[in-house]
Coordinates of C-alpha atoms in Angstrom, one line a residue:
M88 CA 7.6 6.8 -20.3
P89 CA 7.3 10.4 -17.5
Q90 CA 10.5 11.5 -16.0
S91 CA 10.6 13.4 -13.2
I92 CA 10.8 17.9 -14.4
N93 CA 13.7 18.1 -11.9
N94 CA 16.1 16.5 -14.1
L95 CA 15.8 19.3 -16.5
A96 CA 19.2 21.0 -16.6
V97 CA 19.0 24.8 -15.7
G98 CA 18.3 26.4 -19.8
A99 CA 16.7 23.5 -20.6
K100 CA 13.5 24.3 -22.3
I101 CA 9.6 23.1 -22.0
K102 CA 6.2 24.1 -23.8
F103 CA 4.0 26.1 -21.3
G104 CA 0.1 28.8 -22.2
S105 CA -0.5 29.3 -24.7
I106 CA -0.3 33.5 -26.2
Y107 CA -1.5 34.0 -29.7
G108 CA -2.5 30.9 -29.8
S109 CA 0.7 29.1 -29.9
P110 CA 2.6 27.5 -27.0
I111 CA 4.7 29.6 -25.2
V112 CA 8.1 28.6 -24.9
W113 CA 10.6 28.6 -21.6
L114 CA 13.6 27.8 -19.9
V115 CA 15.0 26.6 -16.7
A116 CA 16.0 29.5 -14.9
D117 CA 16.7 27.5 -11.8
K118 CA 16.0 24.9 -9.3
N119 CA 15.1 24.6 -5.5
H120 CA 16.3 28.9 -5.3
A121 CA 15.9 30.4 -2.6
G122 CA 13.1 32.0 -1.1
Y123 CA 10.4 30.7 -4.1
P124 CA 8.6 28.1 -3.2
S125 CA 10.6 24.7 -1.8
S126 CA 11.6 22.2 -3.9
S127 CA 9.5 24.6 -6.8
I128 CA 11.4 24.3 -10.7
T129 CA 12.0 28.4 -12.1
F130 CA 11.0 28.8 -15.2
V131 CA 11.4 32.7 -17.7
A132 CA 10.1 32.9 -21.0
E133 CA 12.6 32.4 -24.1
K134 CA 12.7 35.1 -24.9
I135 CA 9.6 38.8 -25.6
I136 CA 6.4 37.0 -25.8
K137 CA 4.7 40.4 -26.3
L138 CA 5.1 44.6 -26.0
L139 CA 2.9 46.2 -23.8
C140 CA 2.8 48.5 -20.7
F141 CA 3.7 47.9 -17.4
D142 CA 1.4 50.6 -16.2
A143 CA -1.3 53.0 -17.5
I144 CA -1.8 57.0 -17.2
E145 CA -3.1 58.2 -13.7
V146 CA -5.5 60.5 -14.6
S147 CA -6.6 61.6 -11.0
N148 CA -3.1 60.5 -9.7
S149 CA -2.4 63.6 -7.4
D150 CA 1.4 62.6 -8.4
S151 CA 2.2 64.4 -11.5
N152 CA 4.5 62.2 -13.4
R153 CA 1.8 59.2 -12.8
R154 CA -0.8 61.3 -14.0
S155 CA 1.5 61.9 -17.3
Y156 CA 2.9 58.7 -17.3
G157 CA 1.8 55.9 -15.5
N158 CA 3.0 54.3 -12.1
N159 CA 6.1 52.0 -11.5
R160 CA 4.7 50.3 -7.8
Y161 CA 5.0 46.9 -8.6
L162 CA 1.9 46.1 -6.5
Q163 CA -0.8 48.2 -7.8
A164 CA 0.4 48.3 -11.9
N165 CA -1.8 46.4 -14.1
L166 CA 1.1 44.6 -15.7
R167 CA 0.9 42.2 -12.6
Q168 CA -3.0 42.5 -12.3
W169 CA -3.7 40.4 -16.0
L170 CA -0.4 38.4 -15.7
N171 CA -2.3 37.1 -13.0
S172 CA -5.8 36.6 -14.2
A173 CA -7.4 34.3 -16.5
A174 CA -10.9 37.0 -16.9
A175 CA -12.3 36.5 -20.2
A176 CA -11.7 39.3 -22.3
G177 CA -12.6 43.0 -21.4
A178 CA -13.5 41.6 -18.2
W179 CA -9.6 41.2 -16.3
Y180 CA -9.5 44.3 -14.6
T181 CA -10.0 45.7 -10.8
A182 CA -9.2 48.5 -9.9
Q183 CA -6.0 48.7 -7.1
H184 CA -6.1 51.6 -5.5
S185 CA -8.4 55.1 -6.3
A186 CA -6.7 56.8 -9.3
D187 CA -5.6 53.7 -11.0
A188 CA -7.1 53.0 -14.3
P189 CA -6.8 50.8 -17.2
P190 CA -4.1 50.2 -19.8
S191 CA -6.8 51.2 -22.5
N192 CA -5.8 52.9 -25.2
A193 CA -6.3 56.5 -24.7
N194 CA -3.7 55.5 -21.4
V195 CA -0.7 53.9 -23.0
W196 CA 1.6 55.8 -24.3
S197 CA 1.0 57.2 -28.6
N198 CA -2.4 54.7 -28.1
Y199 CA 0.6 51.5 -28.9
N200 CA -0.4 48.0 -27.7
E201 CA -3.2 48.7 -25.0
Y202 CA -4.6 45.2 -23.4
D203 CA -7.6 46.4 -21.1
A204 CA -10.3 44.2 -24.0
L205 CA -7.8 41.5 -23.4
A206 CA -9.0 38.5 -21.7
G207 CA -6.2 37.9 -19.2
F208 CA -2.6 36.2 -19.4
L209 CA -3.9 32.5 -18.1
N210 CA -7.2 32.5 -19.8
A211 CA -5.6 30.7 -22.7
F212 CA -3.6 28.3 -20.4
S213 CA -5.3 25.0 -19.9
V214 CA -6.8 24.8 -16.3
N215 CA -4.2 21.9 -15.2
E216 CA -2.0 24.6 -16.2
R217 CA -3.4 27.0 -14.1
N218 CA -3.8 24.7 -11.1
A219 CA 0.3 23.6 -11.6
L220 CA 1.3 27.4 -11.0
L221 CA 2.8 27.7 -7.4
S222 CA 2.1 31.0 -5.5
T223 CA 5.4 32.9 -5.7
T224 CA 6.6 35.1 -2.0
L225 CA 8.5 38.0 -4.1
T226 CA 10.5 40.8 -2.8
V227 CA 9.5 44.6 -4.7
A228 CA 11.7 47.1 -3.5
R229 CA 10.1 51.1 -3.1
N230 CA 10.3 54.0 -4.6
T231 CA 12.0 57.1 -2.5
V232 CA 9.5 59.9 -4.1
T233 CA 6.2 58.6 -3.5
D234 CA 6.2 55.0 -1.7
G235 CA 8.8 55.7 1.2
G236 CA 11.7 53.3 -0.5
G237 CA 13.1 50.3 1.4
S238 CA 10.6 47.4 0.4
E239 CA 7.2 45.2 0.2
T240 CA 6.2 41.5 -0.5
V241 CA 3.8 40.6 -2.9
A242 CA 2.2 36.9 -4.1
D243 CA 2.0 36.2 -8.0
K244 CA 1.5 32.7 -9.3
V245 CA 3.1 34.9 -12.7
F246 CA 5.8 37.6 -11.8
L247 CA 8.4 40.1 -13.3
L248 CA 12.3 39.1 -12.5
S249 CA 14.1 41.9 -10.6
N250 CA 17.9 43.9 -11.2
T251 CA 19.1 41.5 -8.1
E252 CA 17.4 37.9 -9.7
V253 CA 18.5 38.9 -13.4
G254 CA 22.4 39.8 -12.0
L255 CA 21.9 43.4 -12.1
A256 CA 22.7 46.3 -9.2
N257 CA 20.6 46.3 -6.6
E258 CA 17.9 49.2 -6.4
N259 CA 18.3 52.3 -3.8
G260 CA 20.1 48.7 -1.8
V261 CA 17.5 46.5 -2.2
A262 CA 18.6 43.5 -2.4
E263 CA 15.1 41.4 -4.3
G264 CA 15.3 38.2 -3.9
S265 CA 19.0 36.3 -5.1
I266 CA 20.0 36.3 -8.7
L267 CA 18.9 33.1 -10.4
S268 CA 21.3 30.8 -12.6
L269 CA 20.5 30.7 -15.8
F270 CA 21.6 34.5 -14.9
N271 CA 25.3 34.3 -13.6
T272 CA 25.9 34.2 -17.8
S273 CA 25.0 37.9 -18.1
S274 CA 24.5 37.1 -22.2
N275 CA 20.9 35.3 -20.9
R276 CA 19.5 38.6 -20.1
I277 CA 19.7 39.6 -24.0
T278 CA 16.2 38.0 -25.7
Q279 CA 14.7 39.1 -28.5
P280 CA 10.7 38.8 -29.4
T281 CA 9.1 36.0 -31.1
A282 CA 7.8 36.1 -34.5
A283 CA 4.4 37.0 -32.8
A284 CA 5.4 39.3 -30.1
V285 CA 6.2 41.6 -33.7
S286 CA 3.6 40.7 -35.5
N287 CA 1.2 41.5 -33.3
S288 CA 2.6 44.8 -31.8
E289 CA 0.8 48.3 -33.2
Y290 CA 4.3 49.9 -32.1
T291 CA 6.6 48.9 -35.3
N292 CA 10.2 50.1 -36.1
G293 CA 13.1 48.9 -38.1
S294 CA 15.0 47.7 -35.3
L295 CA 12.2 45.2 -33.8
T296 CA 12.7 41.9 -35.3
S297 CA 12.4 38.7 -34.0
S298 CA 16.1 38.9 -34.8
Q299 CA 17.7 41.8 -33.0
P300 CA 17.4 41.6 -29.3
W301 CA 14.6 43.9 -27.4
Y302 CA 14.5 46.1 -24.5
W303 CA 12.2 44.1 -21.6
W304 CA 10.1 45.1 -18.2
L305 CA 11.5 44.0 -14.7
R306 CA 9.4 44.6 -11.7
T307 CA 11.7 47.3 -9.9
P308 CA 11.3 50.5 -9.8
Y309 CA 13.5 53.1 -10.9
A310 CA 14.1 54.4 -7.1
S311 CA 14.4 58.2 -7.7
S312 CA 11.2 58.3 -9.8
S313 CA 7.3 57.7 -9.2
Y314 CA 6.9 56.7 -12.6
V315 CA 9.9 55.0 -14.7
V316 CA 10.4 51.4 -14.6
R317 CA 13.3 49.0 -14.5
G318 CA 14.6 46.6 -17.5
V319 CA 16.8 45.1 -19.4
D320 CA 18.7 46.9 -22.3
T321 CA 18.5 45.0 -25.8
D322 CA 22.3 44.5 -24.4
G323 CA 21.3 43.4 -21.0
S324 CA 22.8 45.9 -19.1
L325 CA 20.4 47.6 -16.7
G326 CA 17.8 49.7 -18.5
Y327 CA 14.7 52.2 -17.5
S328 CA 11.0 53.6 -18.8
G329 CA 8.1 54.7 -18.1
A330 CA 5.3 53.3 -16.7
Y331 CA 3.0 53.6 -19.9
N332 CA 4.9 53.0 -22.7
G333 CA 4.0 50.0 -24.7
D334 CA 6.9 49.6 -26.3
I335 CA 9.0 46.8 -24.2
G336 CA 8.9 44.0 -24.4
L337 CA 7.3 41.2 -21.8
R338 CA 10.0 38.0 -20.1
P339 CA 7.4 36.5 -17.2
A340 CA 8.5 33.6 -15.0
F341 CA 6.4 31.1 -13.1
N342 CA 7.9 28.3 -9.9
L343 CA 6.6 24.9 -10.9
S344 CA 6.7 21.8 -8.5
S345 CA 9.7 19.6 -8.8
G346 CA 7.3 16.6 -8.5
L347 CA 5.5 17.2 -11.9
L348 CA 6.1 15.2 -14.9
I349 CA 7.9 15.5 -18.5
S350 CA 7.8 13.8 -21.8
D351 CA 10.8 11.2 -22.1
S352 CA 12.7 13.1 -24.7
A353 CA 12.4 16.3 -26.1
D354 CA 10.2 18.0 -29.6
G355 CA 11.8 19.1 -32.9
D356 CA 11.2 22.4 -30.8
G357 CA 13.7 20.7 -28.2
C358 CA 11.1 21.3 -25.7
Y359 CA 9.6 19.3 -23.6
T360 CA 6.2 19.5 -22.7
I361 CA 4.3 18.6 -19.2
V362 CA 2.8 15.6 -18.1
Y363 CA -0.1 15.9 -16.0
N364 CA -0.3 13.1 -13.6
Q365 CA -3.5 11.2 -13.6
A366 CA -5.2 9.6 -9.8
P367 CA -4.8 5.9 -10.2
T368 CA -8.6 4.5 -10.8
V369 CA -10.7 3.2 -7.7
P370 CA -9.7 -0.5 -6.3
A371 CA -11.3 -2.8 -8.1
S372 CA -13.3 -4.3 -5.1
I373 CA -12.2 -4.6 -1.5
S374 CA -13.2 -8.3 0.4
V375 CA -13.8 -8.9 4.1
P376 CA -14.9 -12.3 5.8
S377 CA -18.6 -12.1 7.2
E378 CA -17.7 -13.7 10.4
V379 CA -15.5 -11.5 12.2
I380 CA -14.4 -12.9 15.5
G381 CA -12.7 -10.9 18.6
G382 CA -9.9 -12.0 19.7
Q383 CA -9.1 -13.4 16.2
S384 CA -7.6 -12.0 13.4
L385 CA -8.5 -11.6 9.4
T386 CA -7.3 -10.8 6.1
V387 CA -8.3 -8.8 4.3
T388 CA -8.5 -8.3 -0.2
W389 CA -9.0 -5.8 -2.4
G390 CA -8.7 -5.6 -6.0
Q391 CA -6.5 -4.0 -9.2
S392 CA -6.4 -0.2 -9.6
T393 CA -4.4 1.2 -13.0
D394 CA -2.9 4.2 -13.5
A395 CA -3.1 5.6 -17.0
D396 CA 0.6 7.4 -16.4
G397 CA 2.1 4.1 -15.3
N398 CA 2.7 5.3 -12.4
L399 CA 1.4 3.5 -9.5
S400 CA 2.5 3.0 -6.5
G401 CA 0.0 1.0 -4.3
Y402 CA -2.4 1.1 -1.5
R403 CA -3.3 2.5 1.4
L404 CA -5.8 0.1 3.7
E405 CA -7.8 1.8 6.8
R406 CA -9.8 0.9 9.4
Q407 CA -13.6 2.0 11.1
Y408 CA -14.3 0.2 14.2
N409 CA -17.9 1.0 16.3
G410 CA -18.2 3.1 14.1
G411 CA -15.3 6.3 15.5
S412 CA -12.7 8.0 13.3
W413 CA -10.6 6.2 10.1
A414 CA -7.3 5.5 10.4
Q415 CA -4.5 3.8 8.2
I416 CA -3.4 0.4 9.0
Y417 CA -1.6 -0.2 6.1
E418 CA 0.3 1.0 2.6
G419 CA 1.9 -1.3 0.6
S420 CA 1.5 -2.7 -3.2
P421 CA 0.5 -5.6 -1.9
R422 CA -3.1 -6.4 -2.4
T423 CA -3.9 -8.2 1.1
Y424 CA -3.4 -7.3 4.6
T425 CA -3.9 -9.5 7.9
D426 CA -6.0 -7.4 10.6
A427 CA -6.0 -8.3 14.5
I428 CA -9.5 -8.3 15.7
T429 CA -9.7 -6.6 20.0
F430 CA -11.7 -8.4 22.0
G431 CA -15.1 -6.3 22.7
W432 CA -15.2 -4.1 19.3
T433 CA -18.8 -4.1 18.3
S434 CA -18.2 -3.8 14.6
V435 CA -15.3 -3.0 12.2
R436 CA -15.6 -1.6 8.2
Y437 CA -12.5 -1.6 5.6
R438 CA -11.6 1.2 3.2
V439 CA -9.0 1.2 0.6
K440 CA -7.3 3.2 -1.8
A441 CA -4.5 3.5 -4.3
Y442 CA -1.4 6.1 -5.0
D443 CA 0.8 6.8 -7.6
A444 CA 4.4 7.9 -7.0
A445 CA 3.3 11.6 -7.5
G446 CA 1.4 12.0 -4.4
A447 CA -2.0 11.4 -6.7
E448 CA -4.8 9.5 -4.7
S449 CA -7.6 7.5 -6.0
G450 CA -11.7 6.9 -4.3
Y451 CA -12.2 4.9 -1.5
T452 CA -13.5 1.6 -2.0
T453 CA -15.2 0.4 1.0
S454 CA -16.8 -2.6 2.9
D455 CA -19.9 -3.3 4.0
T456 CA -19.9 -3.4 8.2
R457 CA -18.9 -6.8 10.4
T458 CA -20.5 -7.7 13.4
V459 CA -17.5 -8.4 15.6
T460 CA -18.5 -11.4 17.7
N461 CA -16.6 -11.8 20.8
N462 CA -16.4 -15.0 21.5
R463 CA -13.3 -16.6 22.4
D464 CA -11.5 -20.3 22.4
P465 CA -11.8 -23.1 24.6
V466 CA -8.6 -24.5 25.9
I467 CA -7.3 -27.9 25.9
S468 CA -4.7 -27.6 29.2
G469 CA -1.1 -29.1 28.4
S470 CA 1.0 -28.9 24.9
N471 CA 1.2 -30.6 21.7
G472 CA 3.3 -33.7 21.9
S473 CA 4.9 -36.9 22.8
L474 CA 3.5 -39.2 24.4
G475 CA 6.3 -41.7 24.4
S476 CA 6.9 -45.4 22.9
F477 CA 4.7 -48.1 24.8
T478 CA 5.8 -51.7 24.4
A479 CA 2.6 -53.7 26.6
S480 CA -1.1 -51.6 26.9
P481 CA -2.4 -48.5 25.4
P482 CA -1.6 -45.0 26.8
S483 CA -3.3 -42.1 28.5
Y484 CA -3.5 -38.7 28.4
N485 CA -4.7 -36.8 31.5
Y486 CA -5.9 -32.9 30.3
T487 CA -9.0 -30.7 31.3
V488 CA -11.5 -28.3 29.3
T489 CA -12.0 -24.2 29.8
D490 CA -13.9 -21.8 28.3
A491 CA -13.5 -17.8 29.6
D492 CA -17.4 -17.4 28.5
G493 CA -18.6 -20.2 30.6
D494 CA -20.0 -21.8 27.3
T495 CA -21.0 -25.3 26.7
V496 CA -18.1 -27.4 25.0
T497 CA -18.3 -30.8 23.1
V498 CA -15.6 -32.5 23.2
V499 CA -14.1 -35.3 20.2
E500 CA -11.1 -36.9 21.1
K501 CA -9.7 -39.7 18.4
L502 CA -7.0 -42.2 17.4
D503 CA -5.0 -41.9 14.1
G504 CA -8.9 -40.1 12.6
A505 CA -11.1 -42.2 13.6
T506 CA -13.4 -41.0 16.9
L507 CA -12.6 -43.2 20.8
R508 CA -15.4 -40.6 22.1
T509 CA -17.7 -38.1 22.1
Y510 CA -19.0 -36.2 25.4
T511 CA -19.9 -33.1 27.4
P512 CA -16.9 -32.4 29.6
T513 CA -17.6 -30.5 33.1
L514 CA -15.5 -27.3 32.8
G515 CA -11.8 -27.7 34.9
A516 CA -12.0 -31.5 35.2
T517 CA -9.7 -33.4 34.9
N518 CA -10.3 -35.8 31.9
T519 CA -8.7 -38.7 30.7
L520 CA -7.9 -39.8 27.1
T521 CA -7.8 -43.6 26.7
F522 CA -8.7 -46.9 25.3
T523 CA -9.4 -50.3 25.2
A524 CA -7.2 -53.3 24.7
P525 CA -8.6 -54.7 22.1
Q526 CA -8.4 -50.8 19.9
W527 CA -5.2 -51.3 21.1
R528 CA -4.0 -54.6 19.1
S529 CA -6.6 -53.4 16.7
I530 CA -3.3 -50.8 15.6
L531 CA -0.1 -52.1 14.6
N532 CA 3.2 -50.9 15.5
G533 CA 4.5 -47.8 14.8
N534 CA 3.6 -44.3 15.0
H535 CA 0.0 -42.8 16.1
T536 CA -1.8 -40.0 16.6
L537 CA -4.5 -39.5 19.5
T538 CA -6.5 -35.3 18.8
I539 CA -8.2 -34.0 21.2
T540 CA -10.7 -31.2 20.1
A541 CA -13.2 -29.0 21.7
T542 CA -15.6 -26.6 20.3
D543 CA -17.9 -24.0 21.9
P544 CA -20.9 -22.8 20.1
M545 CA -20.2 -20.7 17.9
G546 CA -17.9 -23.3 16.4
A547 CA -14.7 -21.6 17.9
T548 CA -12.1 -24.6 18.9
A549 CA -9.5 -25.9 20.4
T550 CA -7.3 -28.8 19.7
R551 CA -4.5 -31.0 21.6
T552 CA -2.4 -32.9 19.5
M553 CA -0.3 -35.7 21.1
T554 CA 1.7 -38.9 19.6
F555 CA 2.7 -42.4 20.5
T556 CA 4.2 -45.0 18.9
K557 CA 3.1 -48.7 19.7
A558 CA 6.8 -51.1 20.0
V559 CA 4.7 -54.5 20.9
T560 CA 6.9 -57.4 20.2
Q561 CA 5.1 -60.1 21.9
V562 CA 1.2 -61.4 21.3
A563 CA 0.5 -63.6 24.3
F564 CA -2.9 -65.0 24.9
T565 CA -5.1 -67.9 26.7
T566 CA -8.7 -68.8 25.6
D567 CA -11.4 -68.8 27.2
I568 CA -11.9 -72.3 27.9
L569 CA -14.0 -74.9 25.7
A570 CA -16.7 -77.4 27.5
A571 CA -16.4 -80.7 26.6
D572 CA -18.8 -83.7 27.7
D573 CA -16.3 -86.2 27.2
M574 CA -12.4 -86.3 27.2
P575 CA -11.8 -84.8 24.0
T576 CA -8.8 -87.1 21.4
K577 CA -8.5 -85.0 18.9
A578 CA -8.6 -81.2 17.8
I579 CA -8.1 -80.1 14.6
I580 CA -6.9 -75.5 14.8
N581 CA -6.5 -73.0 11.7
I582 CA -4.5 -69.5 12.8
Q583 CA -4.3 -66.6 10.2
G584 CA -1.4 -63.8 10.7
S585 CA 1.9 -62.7 9.4
F586 CA 4.2 -64.9 10.9
P587 CA 7.8 -63.7 9.2
A588 CA 11.5 -64.9 9.3
G589 CA 12.9 -64.3 12.8
S590 CA 9.6 -64.5 14.5
D591 CA 8.7 -67.3 16.5
L592 CA 5.2 -68.4 17.2
S593 CA 4.2 -70.6 19.8
I594 CA 0.8 -72.7 19.7
E595 CA -0.3 -75.5 22.4
I596 CA -3.5 -76.6 23.4
C597 CA -4.8 -79.2 26.3
N598 CA -8.1 -81.1 26.9
N599 CA -8.7 -80.3 30.5
A600 CA -7.9 -76.6 31.2
H601 CA -9.8 -76.7 34.6
D602 CA -7.1 -78.6 35.8
A603 CA -5.4 -76.0 38.1
S604 CA -2.0 -77.2 36.0
P605 CA -3.4 -78.6 32.6
A606 CA -1.4 -80.8 30.1
W607 CA -0.4 -77.9 27.6
E608 CA 0.7 -79.8 24.5
D609 CA 2.5 -78.1 21.2
I610 CA 0.7 -78.0 18.0
T611 CA 2.4 -75.0 16.8
T612 CA 3.9 -77.3 13.2
K613 CA 0.5 -79.2 13.0
V614 CA -1.4 -75.8 13.0
L615 CA 0.8 -74.3 10.6
N616 CA 1.0 -77.8 8.4
A617 CA -3.3 -77.6 9.1
Q618 CA -2.8 -81.2 10.1
K619 CA -4.5 -82.8 13.2
H620 CA -3.7 -83.5 16.4
F621 CA -4.5 -86.0 18.8
F622 CA -4.5 -85.6 22.4
T623 CA -1.5 -87.1 24.8
N624 CA -4.0 -86.3 28.0
T625 CA -6.6 -88.6 29.2
T626 CA -6.4 -87.6 32.4
K627 CA -7.7 -85.1 34.7
T628 CA -8.5 -83.4 37.9
A629 CA -11.6 -81.4 37.5
A630 CA -15.5 -82.4 36.7
D631 CA -14.9 -81.2 33.6
W632 CA -13.3 -81.7 30.8
G633 CA -12.4 -78.6 29.0
V634 CA -10.3 -77.2 25.9
A635 CA -8.1 -74.0 25.8
L636 CA -5.5 -72.9 23.8
K637 CA -2.3 -71.1 24.8
V638 CA -0.6 -68.2 21.6
T639 CA 2.5 -66.9 21.7
L640 CA 3.7 -64.9 18.8
N641 CA 7.1 -63.1 19.4
K642 CA 8.4 -60.6 17.1
G643 CA 12.5 -62.1 17.5
T644 CA 14.5 -60.3 14.9
A645 CA 11.8 -60.5 11.7
T646 CA 11.6 -57.2 10.4
E647 CA 8.5 -57.9 8.7
T648 CA 5.2 -56.9 10.7
C649 CA 4.1 -59.8 12.5
Y650 CA 0.2 -59.7 13.5
I651 CA -2.5 -62.8 14.7
H652 CA -5.3 -62.3 12.5
S653 CA -7.5 -64.9 13.9
I654 CA -7.4 -68.4 15.9
G655 CA -10.4 -71.6 15.1
G656 CA -10.8 -74.3 15.1
N657 CA -12.6 -78.1 15.9
F658 CA -12.7 -81.1 18.4
G659 CA -14.1 -84.6 19.4

């Protein structure tokens, strides 16, 4: 798993870029160094990677020393230009002033190590490597002979270090930055050339080996000279050399962002490598409901992204409404978001992208544009709740229905899910939900639910839910009178229902039901035992004989359900 480059300590090594066909090894010189790019890591070449001149002879320069020994102004130096060029062979050089000259064979000391025909230093770096280099603003002293003394600034991606930065004396009192942490230990100024630097040098000397310290360039000019440049001597002390000398070593530096990733462990050379972060893939899909209602919410979902670096962090969702600009409305790892749609919008659209821990983002996955339907729900007055307990008659509930859009609304009233009534109310008028005595008798004791649902033509709904408890403990009724042509003398009656222990059932019959005071006769036991009853009454005051039943069922102490399902019979 890659780790942050910021985990590296000062002195740790990485491989970055290439020269002579091999990776260059660099040391961490400092972290978040003052004056360098914010949150950057500074690297300096571990060893001298090449021998070459600072600047070539300028045969047309008005200064005689620069005509003979080159120019010590870093702003115009050949070496600075070459270090920051990715041009192909022979194409990196462009004159920096009217007298400038390339570091050709004829323009360097004793024809050693010309480099005008080479490709730029960065040409051998990968695109990722070149893009990772940060531009760094540097302070450079100027000589007092031709360049006015004091200092100036340059901005480079690859640069030479200064006297100050390697812990040596400020030139002419000019602080060219501040010392890098690596060089708090003075021995770290001492270094050797690589074997490739030695073998590729036209300059040869018995002391020039990969096992012995060598001289290397700084960017600082010798203040009292127009051509002498400061460098680090073989013992780490402050040295100097003519700008055109091609026997001096190159030990450049650069800055990288601390947000970069590196390998989780060092290789066999003790070096880490940069892991170039790849952006996550575009989210696989995005889903938005086809129906979007103003004033309501909707849920947007999207597909998974993948990340080759394994550091996918989350997603950023953006919304566009009425064809306007995009605005981010969500950031996080869950792949769903519930959005509120403002009443009055005419259209809405969404897009989502993934992002990773290194800040890389995928492209967008964009939804189709959805038309917003601006329709408000109907409203039923009151609030959900309980109507209470009822022992004798059914409950009722008064309510009004309104609709802000003035739509025609359909209302459905239900009892325990069964429809009682469907109708179109007058908006704002009082309506009453009730039900009939037979409907009341048809439901058992216990909890029941009444619902009122109002629906407009767009399908928007409102629902009011009321509960009540039926707690009837007695059933009592008298049947209609059955006409008789003559005096009834006998009858047989049957009853269907549930009459558990603790309940009290009473069944009475009369044969003179038209009388003001009928003669009621108790037949409860006979009915329960399916026995015939012979009337004892033989008189009447009314004109006609007639038979009626009077039934009473009390729940009493019964714990089970009590009810009468049906009653019937015949008489003669």
